[in-house]
């Protein structure tokens, strides 16, 4: 019998990595239902293709976009029918005591994520491999720590710099520099040519 994983491999959406990973987890944690194994394969695919996790409600559009990547051969066959979000939730919750960590509310800490060795994590509607979830929690904790205000102690040096740069910075750039001087983490965004690097 052909599974959804087989169909997605045949279409070139999933590869041998996802098939092997799902098979390994199926044997190790005695999982037999296709929906959970598809979720495992998709979590591995997300990790392999640069996604931290997948939104279970929006998996089909993500897979459709992935098949249309520049330089890839065009795929004309439609995707096989995919389970909806509630179906994924039910299937994954059935394996909560073995292979799946289900977190409906608070995501917990990076340390807790690393300590729990279940290979798949479901947080609300987001599906992760355990490693990607732990990494996301670690980054979130580090960003939260760095967003605290930390004004510089030597304001005279900063003011001298700003005075020298006054003619070269427009008001928004000057505001960005002022913000950077008052925080441990600042993100400067803007389109091409807007002066991000100069700022």
Short mmCIF file of N, CA and C in Angstrom, two decimals, residues 113-186:
data_model
loop_
_atom_site.label_atom_id
_atom_site.label_comp_id
_atom_site.label_asym_id
_atom_site.label_seq_id
_atom_site.Cartn_x
_atom_site.Cartn_y
_atom_site.Cartn_z
N UNK A 113 13.58 21.56 26.97
CA UNK A 113 13.46 21.02 25.61
C UNK A 113 14.61 20.06 25.31
N UNK A 114 15.82 20.39 25.78
CA UNK A 114 16.96 19.51 25.57
C UNK A 114 16.87 18.24 26.42
N UNK A 115 16.29 18.36 27.60
CA UNK A 115 16.22 17.21 28.51
C UNK A 115 15.19 16.18 28.06
N UNK A 116 14.15 16.61 27.35
CA UNK A 116 13.10 15.70 26.89
C UNK A 116 13.52 15.14 25.54
N UNK A 117 13.81 13.85 25.49
CA UNK A 117 14.38 13.25 24.29
C UNK A 117 13.36 12.70 23.30
N UNK A 118 12.09 12.98 23.51
CA UNK A 118 11.11 12.58 22.50
C UNK A 118 11.45 13.32 21.20
N UNK A 119 11.47 12.62 20.07
CA UNK A 119 12.01 13.21 18.84
C UNK A 119 11.13 14.27 18.17
N UNK A 120 9.85 14.30 18.50
CA UNK A 120 8.94 15.23 17.85
C UNK A 120 8.27 16.10 18.91
N UNK A 121 8.11 17.39 18.60
CA UNK A 121 7.46 18.33 19.52
C UNK A 121 6.31 19.00 18.77
N UNK A 122 5.17 19.04 19.43
CA UNK A 122 4.00 19.76 18.92
C UNK A 122 3.68 20.85 19.93
N UNK A 123 3.87 22.10 19.51
CA UNK A 123 3.54 23.24 20.36
C UNK A 123 2.45 24.03 19.66
N UNK A 124 1.26 24.02 20.25
CA UNK A 124 0.08 24.60 19.62
C UNK A 124 -0.10 23.97 18.24
N UNK A 125 0.01 24.76 17.16
CA UNK A 125 -0.11 24.20 15.82
C UNK A 125 1.23 24.03 15.12
N UNK A 126 2.32 24.19 15.86
CA UNK A 126 3.66 24.11 15.27
C UNK A 126 4.30 22.76 15.54
N UNK A 127 4.88 22.18 14.51
CA UNK A 127 5.51 20.87 14.57
C UNK A 127 7.02 21.03 14.40
N UNK A 128 7.80 20.40 15.28
CA UNK A 128 9.25 20.53 15.28
C UNK A 128 9.91 19.17 15.50
N UNK A 129 11.17 19.07 15.07
CA UNK A 129 12.01 18.02 15.63
C UNK A 129 12.43 18.51 17.01
N UNK A 130 12.82 17.61 17.87
CA UNK A 130 13.21 17.99 19.23
C UNK A 130 14.36 18.98 19.20
N UNK A 131 15.32 18.74 18.32
CA UNK A 131 16.51 19.61 18.26
C UNK A 131 16.15 21.02 17.80
N UNK A 132 15.32 21.13 16.77
CA UNK A 132 14.93 22.45 16.28
C UNK A 132 14.13 23.21 17.33
N UNK A 133 13.27 22.49 18.07
CA UNK A 133 12.49 23.15 19.11
C UNK A 133 13.42 23.67 20.22
N UNK A 134 14.38 22.85 20.63
CA UNK A 134 15.33 23.28 21.66
C UNK A 134 16.13 24.49 21.17
N UNK A 135 16.54 24.46 19.92
CA UNK A 135 17.28 25.60 19.37
C UNK A 135 16.42 26.86 19.36
N UNK A 136 15.15 26.73 18.95
CA UNK A 136 14.27 27.90 18.93
C UNK A 136 14.09 28.48 20.34
N UNK A 137 13.91 27.60 21.32
CA UNK A 137 13.75 28.08 22.70
C UNK A 137 15.02 28.79 23.17
N UNK A 138 16.18 28.25 22.82
CA UNK A 138 17.45 28.86 23.21
C UNK A 138 17.59 30.26 22.61
N UNK A 139 17.29 30.38 21.33
CA UNK A 139 17.37 31.70 20.68
C UNK A 139 16.36 32.67 21.32
N UNK A 140 15.15 32.20 21.57
CA UNK A 140 14.14 33.07 22.19
C UNK A 140 14.61 33.57 23.56
N UNK A 141 15.20 32.67 24.35
CA UNK A 141 15.69 33.08 25.66
C UNK A 141 16.84 34.08 25.54
N UNK A 142 17.73 33.86 24.59
CA UNK A 142 18.86 34.77 24.42
C UNK A 142 18.40 36.14 23.93
N UNK A 143 17.44 36.16 23.01
CA UNK A 143 16.92 37.45 22.53
C UNK A 143 16.22 38.18 23.66
N UNK A 144 15.41 37.46 24.45
CA UNK A 144 14.72 38.11 25.57
C UNK A 144 15.71 38.72 26.56
N UNK A 145 16.79 38.02 26.82
CA UNK A 145 17.81 38.54 27.73
C UNK A 145 18.48 39.79 27.15
N UNK A 146 18.73 39.77 25.86
CA UNK A 146 19.44 40.89 25.24
C UNK A 146 18.56 42.10 24.96
N UNK A 147 17.25 41.96 25.04
CA UNK A 147 16.38 43.11 24.77
C UNK A 147 16.24 44.04 25.95
N UNK A 148 16.80 43.67 27.07
CA UNK A 148 16.76 44.56 28.22
C UNK A 148 17.58 45.81 27.91
N UNK A 149 17.12 46.95 28.39
CA UNK A 149 17.87 48.19 28.19
C UNK A 149 19.22 48.08 28.88
N UNK A 150 20.23 48.62 28.24
CA UNK A 150 21.58 48.64 28.82
C UNK A 150 22.27 49.91 28.33
N UNK A 151 21.87 51.06 28.87
CA UNK A 151 22.47 52.31 28.39
C UNK A 151 23.97 52.31 28.59
N UNK A 152 24.66 52.95 27.65
CA UNK A 152 26.11 53.01 27.76
C UNK A 152 26.50 53.92 28.92
N UNK A 153 27.60 53.62 29.54
CA UNK A 153 28.03 54.41 30.70
C UNK A 153 28.86 55.62 30.29
N UNK A 154 29.56 55.54 29.14
CA UNK A 154 30.38 56.65 28.70
C UNK A 154 29.65 57.41 27.60
N UNK A 155 28.69 58.22 27.99
CA UNK A 155 27.86 58.95 27.04
C UNK A 155 28.68 60.01 26.28
N UNK A 156 29.75 60.52 26.86
CA UNK A 156 30.55 61.56 26.21
C UNK A 156 31.14 61.05 24.90
N UNK A 157 31.65 59.81 24.90
CA UNK A 157 32.22 59.24 23.68
C UNK A 157 31.15 59.07 22.62
N UNK A 158 29.97 58.60 23.01
CA UNK A 158 28.87 58.42 22.06
C UNK A 158 28.42 59.77 21.50
N UNK A 159 28.32 60.77 22.35
CA UNK A 159 27.91 62.09 21.88
C UNK A 159 28.94 62.69 20.92
N UNK A 160 30.23 62.47 21.20
CA UNK A 160 31.28 62.97 20.29
C UNK A 160 31.17 62.28 18.94
N UNK A 161 30.92 60.97 18.96
CA UNK A 161 30.73 60.24 17.70
C UNK A 161 29.54 60.78 16.93
N UNK A 162 28.42 60.97 17.61
CA UNK A 162 27.22 61.46 16.95
C UNK A 162 27.41 62.87 16.41
N UNK A 163 28.16 63.68 17.11
CA UNK A 163 28.43 65.05 16.63
C UNK A 163 29.23 65.00 15.32
N UNK A 164 30.23 64.10 15.26
CA UNK A 164 31.03 63.97 14.03
C UNK A 164 30.19 63.42 12.88
N UNK A 165 29.24 62.54 13.19
CA UNK A 165 28.44 61.89 12.15
C UNK A 165 27.17 62.65 11.82
N UNK A 166 26.94 63.77 12.49
CA UNK A 166 25.66 64.49 12.35
C UNK A 166 25.33 64.82 10.91
N UNK A 167 26.32 65.23 10.13
CA UNK A 167 26.04 65.61 8.74
C UNK A 167 25.79 64.42 7.84
N UNK A 168 26.27 63.25 8.25
CA UNK A 168 26.14 62.06 7.41
C UNK A 168 24.90 61.23 7.71
N UNK A 169 24.27 61.44 8.85
CA UNK A 169 23.12 60.64 9.25
C UNK A 169 21.83 61.43 9.09
N UNK A 170 20.82 60.79 8.48
CA UNK A 170 19.52 61.45 8.46
C UNK A 170 18.84 61.17 9.80
N UNK A 171 17.70 61.80 10.08
CA UNK A 171 17.07 61.64 11.41
C UNK A 171 16.74 60.19 11.78
N UNK A 172 16.30 59.39 10.80
CA UNK A 172 15.96 58.00 11.14
C UNK A 172 17.23 57.20 11.46
N UNK A 173 18.33 57.49 10.75
CA UNK A 173 19.58 56.80 11.04
C UNK A 173 20.12 57.22 12.41
N UNK A 174 20.01 58.50 12.72
CA UNK A 174 20.47 58.98 14.02
C UNK A 174 19.64 58.32 15.14
N UNK A 175 18.34 58.19 14.91
CA UNK A 175 17.48 57.54 15.91
C UNK A 175 17.88 56.06 16.08
N UNK A 176 18.25 55.41 14.97
CA UNK A 176 18.68 54.01 15.06
C UNK A 176 19.96 53.89 15.86
N UNK A 177 20.90 54.82 15.64
CA UNK A 177 22.15 54.80 16.39
C UNK A 177 21.87 55.04 17.88
N UNK A 178 21.00 56.00 18.18
CA UNK A 178 20.64 56.28 19.58
C UNK A 178 20.03 55.03 20.23
N UNK A 179 19.17 54.34 19.49
CA UNK A 179 18.56 53.12 20.03
C UNK A 179 19.63 52.06 20.28
N UNK A 180 20.54 51.90 19.32
CA UNK A 180 21.61 50.90 19.48
C UNK A 180 22.48 51.21 20.69
N UNK A 181 22.66 52.48 20.99
CA UNK A 181 23.48 52.86 22.13
C UNK A 181 22.78 52.62 23.47
N UNK A 182 21.47 52.42 23.44
CA UNK A 182 20.74 52.26 24.69
C UNK A 182 20.28 50.82 24.96
N UNK A 183 20.59 49.91 24.05
CA UNK A 183 20.13 48.53 24.19
C UNK A 183 21.26 47.56 23.89
N UNK A 184 21.10 46.35 24.43
CA UNK A 184 22.10 45.31 24.16
C UNK A 184 21.84 44.63 22.83
N UNK A 185 20.61 44.76 22.29
CA UNK A 185 20.28 44.15 21.01
C UNK A 185 19.43 45.13 20.22
N UNK A 186 19.84 45.41 19.01
CA UNK A 186 19.08 46.29 18.12
C UNK A 186 19.04 45.63 16.76
#
